[in-house]
Every structure is written in C-alpha cells, then in structure tokens.
Short mmCIF file of C-alpha atoms in Angstrom, two decimals:
data_model
loop_
_atom_site.label_atom_id
_atom_site.label_comp_id
_atom_site.label_asym_id
_atom_site.label_seq_id
_atom_site.Cartn_x
_atom_site.Cartn_y
_atom_site.Cartn_z
CA MET A 255 -12.15 -20.54 -3.35
CA HIS A 256 -8.89 -20.98 -4.58
CA VAL A 257 -7.54 -23.62 -1.80
CA ALA A 258 -11.19 -25.48 -2.12
CA GLU A 259 -10.57 -25.68 -5.87
CA ALA A 260 -6.88 -26.55 -5.60
CA PHE A 261 -7.86 -29.36 -3.22
CA ARG A 262 -10.46 -30.44 -5.48
CA LEU A 263 -8.12 -30.70 -8.25
CA LEU A 264 -6.19 -32.94 -6.40
CA ARG A 265 -9.05 -35.54 -5.93
CA THR A 266 -9.28 -35.65 -9.99
CA GLY A 267 -6.69 -38.31 -10.38
CA PRO A 268 -3.50 -39.80 -9.09
CA LYS A 269 -1.68 -37.51 -11.71
CA CYS A 270 -2.90 -34.59 -10.28
CA ASN A 271 -2.47 -35.70 -6.52
CA PHE A 272 1.31 -35.01 -5.55
CA LEU A 273 0.07 -35.62 -1.60
CA ARG A 274 -1.23 -39.26 -1.98
CA SER A 275 1.81 -40.38 -0.45
CA LEU A 276 0.70 -38.88 2.77
CA ASP A 277 -1.28 -40.85 5.35
CA LYS A 278 -4.67 -39.11 6.41
CA SER A 279 -2.60 -37.59 9.73
CA ASP A 280 -0.10 -35.56 7.76
CA HIS A 281 -2.90 -34.89 4.75
CA GLN A 282 -4.93 -33.26 7.40
CA LEU A 283 -2.07 -31.13 8.83
CA PHE A 284 -1.04 -30.42 5.50
CA ARG A 285 -4.46 -29.00 4.54
CA ARG A 286 -4.63 -26.83 7.72
CA PHE A 287 -1.41 -25.45 6.78
CA VAL A 288 -2.32 -23.85 3.66
CA ILE A 289 -5.67 -23.01 4.75
CA SER A 290 -4.03 -20.78 7.41
CA MET A 291 -1.54 -19.31 5.23
CA VAL A 292 -3.71 -18.14 2.66
CA LEU A 293 -6.28 -16.43 5.34
CA ASN A 294 -3.53 -14.71 6.86
CA THR A 295 -2.66 -12.89 3.82
CA ASP A 296 -5.59 -11.00 4.43
CA MET A 297 -4.62 -7.41 5.03
CA ALA A 298 -7.40 -6.87 7.72
CA LYS A 299 -5.23 -9.48 10.01
CA HIS A 300 -1.83 -7.74 9.26
CA ASN A 301 -1.62 -5.69 12.79
CA ASP A 302 -2.79 -8.69 14.66
CA LEU A 303 0.09 -10.66 13.05
CA VAL A 304 2.75 -8.02 13.14
CA VAL A 305 1.53 -7.87 17.19
CA LYS A 306 1.77 -11.51 17.71
CA LEU A 307 5.19 -11.68 15.67
CA ARG A 308 6.91 -8.79 17.69
CA ARG A 309 5.57 -10.76 21.09
CA ASN A 310 7.14 -14.36 20.26
CA VAL A 311 10.43 -12.22 18.76
CA THR A 312 10.46 -10.44 22.19
CA ARG A 313 9.80 -13.67 24.21
CA ARG A 314 12.62 -15.70 22.17
CA LYS A 315 14.97 -12.74 22.78
CA GLU A 316 14.64 -12.92 26.58
CA SER A 317 14.52 -16.74 26.61
CA GLN A 318 17.61 -17.03 24.62
CA SER A 319 15.49 -20.37 22.95
CA GLU A 320 15.18 -21.13 19.47
CA TRP A 321 12.87 -21.09 16.96
CA LEU A 322 10.97 -24.47 16.50
CA ASP A 323 12.76 -26.14 19.62
CA GLN A 324 9.38 -27.11 21.66
CA LYS A 325 9.49 -30.65 22.80
CA ASP A 326 5.64 -31.02 23.05
CA GLU A 327 4.16 -31.54 19.40
CA LYS A 328 1.19 -29.69 19.89
CA ALA A 329 3.22 -26.49 20.48
CA TYR A 330 5.96 -27.20 18.13
CA LEU A 331 2.91 -27.56 15.39
CA ASN A 332 1.21 -24.40 16.62
CA GLU A 333 4.74 -22.40 16.09
CA ALA A 334 5.58 -24.01 12.75
CA GLU A 335 1.81 -23.00 11.21
CA PHE A 336 2.14 -18.93 12.57
CA LEU A 337 6.11 -19.12 10.87
CA LEU A 338 4.18 -20.37 7.63
CA ASP A 339 1.39 -17.74 7.95
CA MET A 340 4.03 -15.06 8.33
CA LEU A 341 6.18 -16.34 5.63
CA LEU A 342 3.69 -16.41 3.10
CA HIS A 343 2.39 -12.62 4.37
CA CYS A 344 5.83 -11.49 3.91
CA ALA A 345 5.71 -13.01 0.29
CA ASP A 346 2.45 -11.40 -0.35
CA LEU A 347 4.03 -7.82 0.50
CA ALA A 348 7.56 -8.59 -0.81
CA ASN A 349 7.10 -6.16 -4.06
CA ALA A 350 8.16 -3.34 -1.91
CA CYS A 351 11.42 -5.13 -1.43
CA ARG A 352 12.20 -6.10 -5.13
CA PRO A 353 14.91 -4.03 -7.44
CA ARG A 354 13.09 -0.89 -8.22
CA GLN A 355 12.29 -1.60 -11.96
CA ILE A 356 10.56 -4.75 -11.04
CA MET A 357 8.66 -2.86 -8.35
CA LYS A 358 7.59 -0.20 -10.30
CA LYS A 359 6.33 -2.60 -12.83
CA TRP A 360 4.16 -4.52 -10.51
CA CYS A 361 3.28 -1.46 -8.78
CA ARG A 362 1.71 -0.29 -11.91
CA ARG A 363 0.04 -3.86 -12.33
CA VAL A 364 -1.66 -3.63 -8.96
CA ILE A 365 -2.45 -0.03 -8.84
CA SER A 366 -4.38 -0.35 -12.25
CA GLU A 367 -6.01 -3.64 -10.78
CA PHE A 368 -7.44 -1.56 -7.86
CA TRP A 369 -8.50 1.27 -10.07
CA ARG A 370 -10.58 -1.00 -12.52
CA GLN A 371 -12.29 -2.12 -9.07
CA GLY A 372 -13.06 1.03 -8.40
CA ASP A 373 -14.39 2.01 -11.74
CA LEU A 374 -16.89 -0.90 -11.28
CA GLU A 375 -17.87 -0.15 -7.88
CA ARG A 376 -18.64 3.66 -9.48
CA ILE A 377 -20.81 2.28 -12.21
CA HIS A 378 -22.69 0.37 -9.88
CA GLY A 379 -23.33 2.94 -7.50
CA LEU A 380 -21.33 1.53 -4.67
CA PRO A 381 -18.98 3.50 -2.53
CA VAL A 382 -15.21 3.77 -4.13
CA GLY A 383 -12.84 2.27 -1.69
CA PRO A 384 -9.70 3.63 -0.47
CA GLY A 385 -6.86 3.66 -2.95
CA ARG A 386 -9.44 2.58 -6.04
CA ASP A 387 -10.29 6.09 -7.11
CA ARG A 388 -8.00 6.52 -10.34
CA GLN A 389 -9.53 10.45 -10.16
CA THR A 390 -8.10 11.16 -6.65
CA ALA A 391 -5.33 8.98 -6.26
CA ASN A 392 -1.64 9.70 -5.29
CA VAL A 393 0.50 7.06 -5.98
CA PRO A 394 4.03 8.12 -4.89
CA LEU A 395 2.53 9.38 -1.54
CA GLY A 396 0.13 5.97 -1.52
CA GLN A 397 2.97 3.94 -1.59
CA GLN A 398 5.04 6.00 0.62
CA PHE A 399 2.87 5.55 3.32
CA PHE A 400 1.81 1.26 2.70
CA ASN A 401 5.59 0.79 2.44
CA LYS A 402 6.76 2.96 5.73
CA VAL A 403 3.81 2.11 7.84
CA LEU A 404 3.00 -1.61 6.96
CA VAL A 405 5.57 -3.36 5.14
CA ARG A 406 8.70 -2.26 6.83
CA PRO A 407 7.80 -2.87 10.37
CA LEU A 408 6.85 -6.37 9.16
CA TYR A 409 10.41 -6.95 7.45
CA LYS A 410 12.13 -5.49 10.42
CA LEU A 411 10.45 -8.22 12.99
CA TRP A 412 11.06 -11.00 10.24
CA LYS A 413 14.82 -10.08 9.92
CA GLU A 414 14.72 -11.35 13.64
CA VAL A 415 13.41 -14.91 12.40
CA VAL A 416 15.10 -15.01 9.19
CA PRO A 417 18.51 -13.15 8.78
CA GLU A 418 18.50 -13.45 5.16
CA ALA A 419 15.61 -11.22 4.95
CA ASP A 420 17.87 -8.40 5.63
CA VAL A 421 18.78 -8.08 1.77
CA ALA A 422 14.84 -7.78 1.18
CA LEU A 423 14.76 -4.89 3.86
CA LYS A 424 17.60 -2.86 2.31
CA ILE A 425 16.23 -2.94 -1.13
CA LEU A 426 13.07 -1.56 0.70
CA ASN A 427 14.77 1.45 2.28
CA GLU A 428 16.15 1.92 -1.09
CA ASN A 429 12.53 2.22 -2.67
CA LEU A 430 11.01 4.17 0.50
CA ALA A 431 14.00 6.57 -0.38
CA TYR A 432 12.59 6.71 -4.45
CA TRP A 433 9.01 7.16 -3.28
CA ALA A 434 9.95 9.95 -0.74
CA SER A 435 11.86 11.70 -3.70
CA GLU A 436 8.51 11.18 -6.00
CA VAL A 437 6.76 12.85 -3.01
CA GLU A 438 8.76 15.68 -2.41
CA ALA A 439 8.93 16.34 -6.71
CA GLN A 440 5.34 16.53 -6.38
CA ARG A 441 5.26 19.01 -3.84
CA LYS A 442 7.55 21.16 -5.37
CA GLU A 443 5.47 20.96 -8.41
CA GLN A 444 2.29 21.88 -7.09
CA LYS A 445 3.92 24.71 -5.04
CA LYS A 446 5.39 25.82 -8.66
CA GLU A 447 1.98 25.80 -10.15
CA SER A 448 0.09 27.73 -7.29
CA ALA A 449 2.74 30.45 -7.28
CA SER A 450 2.30 30.75 -11.13
CA ILE A 451 -1.46 30.78 -10.46
CA LYS A 452 -0.92 33.68 -8.10
CA GLN A 453 1.18 36.09 -9.72
CA PRO A 454 -1.16 36.99 -12.43
CA CYS A 455 -4.07 37.34 -10.01
CA LYS A 456 -1.88 39.84 -7.87
CA GLN A 457 -0.98 42.08 -10.78
CA SER A 458 -5.00 41.61 -11.74
CA ARG A 459 -5.85 42.76 -8.47
CA ALA A 460 -3.56 45.91 -8.61
CA THR A 461 -4.60 47.02 -12.41
CA SER A 462 -7.99 46.98 -10.84
CA GLU A 463 -7.79 48.92 -7.82
CA GLU A 464 -5.84 51.37 -10.21
CA GLY A 465 -8.86 51.74 -11.88
CA LEU A 466 -10.88 52.70 -9.28
CA LYS A 467 -8.89 55.72 -8.63
CA GLN A 468 -9.67 56.93 -12.05
CA LYS A 469 -13.66 55.70 -12.44
CA GLY A 470 -14.94 56.34 -8.80
CA GLU A 471 -17.53 54.39 -7.30
CA ASP A 472 -18.86 52.67 -10.81
CA SER A 473 -15.41 50.91 -10.91
CA PHE A 474 -15.53 49.84 -7.17
CA ILE A 475 -19.03 48.17 -7.59
CA THR A 476 -17.26 46.28 -11.02
CA LEU A 477 -14.42 45.22 -9.01
CA HIS A 478 -16.70 43.87 -5.93
CA SER A 479 -18.74 41.79 -8.13
CA ARG A 480 -15.74 39.98 -9.79
CA LYS A 481 -14.55 39.04 -6.25
CA LYS A 482 -17.26 37.47 -5.71
CA SER A 483 -17.42 35.49 -8.93
CA GLY A 484 -13.81 34.91 -8.48
CA VAL A 485 -11.89 37.20 -10.91
CA GLY A 486 -9.27 38.60 -9.42
CA ASN A 487 -9.48 36.55 -6.21
CA PRO A 488 -6.69 33.92 -5.94
CA ASN A 489 -8.29 31.95 -3.15
CA LYS A 490 -11.03 31.41 -5.50
CA ARG A 491 -8.87 30.56 -8.70
CA ARG A 492 -6.92 28.13 -6.45
CA GLU A 493 -10.06 25.86 -6.50
CA PHE A 494 -9.70 25.30 -10.27
CA VAL A 495 -5.93 23.93 -10.35
CA PRO A 496 -5.80 21.02 -12.49
CA ALA A 497 -5.04 17.58 -10.99
CA ILE A 498 -1.51 16.23 -11.08
CA HIS A 499 -1.65 12.80 -12.62
CA VAL A 500 0.87 11.38 -10.28
CA ALA A 501 0.22 7.68 -11.50
CA ASP A 502 2.67 8.96 -14.35
CA THR A 503 5.61 9.44 -12.38
CA ILE A 504 5.45 5.43 -12.26
#
C-alpha cells in the first residue's frame, strides 16, 4: 500500500515526479526494484534471503569473482535487485547495530508498538501474537534471541559483500553482550526471590512438625489440610511469585 501511494503521488504533478526524466523502460525497472525491496523487508522471507545470500557469498569466494560483474544484462539486473533487497533488509534490522542509548530508545518504541497491537488483539478476542503480550514479555531475553539468531548471522554475511559493515557488526556484538548481562541479572533476581520464598516456608514447616509432637493426631490433620491448600508448601506458593516487569530494564 505504501509503495502504491508513493507512485500515485509521483503522478500528481511535475513538482512531485522526480522520475520524469526517466524513459519508460528505466521507470519500469525502478518500480520493479522498489516493490521488490519493500516486499523483502517482510520477516517471513528472512530465512530464505539469508540462505540465498550465503549461497551467493560462497559462490563468489569459490569463483573469486566480483559482485555485479556479469556480462549478461538480465543476470546483472537480477543480482542488482537482490543486493538492493538485502541492503534494505539489513537497514530494516539495523537498530541492533546502533550505539546502545539509541538502540534502547528505538527498542522501547518498537516494543510499545507491538504491545499496543497485542492489547487490541486481546480486546477483539483474537489470539495475541508472539512478542505482543505485555503481561508475559521478557524484553532482554527476546532481544538477545532476535539479535543473536536473526540479526547477527545476516550481518556476518553482509560484511562479506560490504566490508564496511564490520563497524555495525562490532556494535551489534557489544549490544548482544549488554542484553546477555541483562538476562543474567534477571535470572539472579528471580533466584533471589525464589530463595526468599522458600526460607520462610521451611521455617513454617519445622514449626508445624514440632507442633505435631505436642498436639498429637489433631495437629497432623491440621498440617495436612494446610499443605493441600498451599500453606507451608513451598512448591505451591511458588506459583504466586509476582512477575518481573523486565520492560523497566530498558
């Protein structure tokens, strides 16, 4: 829709049409490239794009050939289209490669947008999509997974095409280390909270068992009932540990 609207605006008058100097064939080629680039920002195509890029990088290394060196015009244009697709796809995922403070700022914005969409899905009785449920979201773990599994392999390959991308890759690795430290801090906090819940429960159980010796069978019935209801049972009480709002960490 965005591409269609852009080309509609180009036709509204000469002041908007910066392509008016192109002949028909060049205009069609430009339109083809733009549509392809936008469609390939769809994450559903990510894996296929990475596989194709890896295959092309390997072929270039084996043949020791350069990019865009085909003599055949059709092959040249097809490769140019593919490289432009990859260029925009890399740019679309480039937030992970920005300096940390900028990365965190845009991370908040993107996640907020996802959560608002999830809120609307819940209001309309639709399934809340992955990453869009603010009640269960784990931001550090999600960012670590996304950047490590999806973004970094892409940029490692793109560096083979554009060596200057090494700068972005270095910042990406720094940001990955940051998210890993946030995940570890979160785990330690959860472990600490779990330990603080278990300790009072152990003390409560010891006190109750001591009471058994003094009060006899009646006390055993009371203790057994309390265990069934979750009182004095650390495994039962663990279900009520409040969730950690990890969004606050960014």
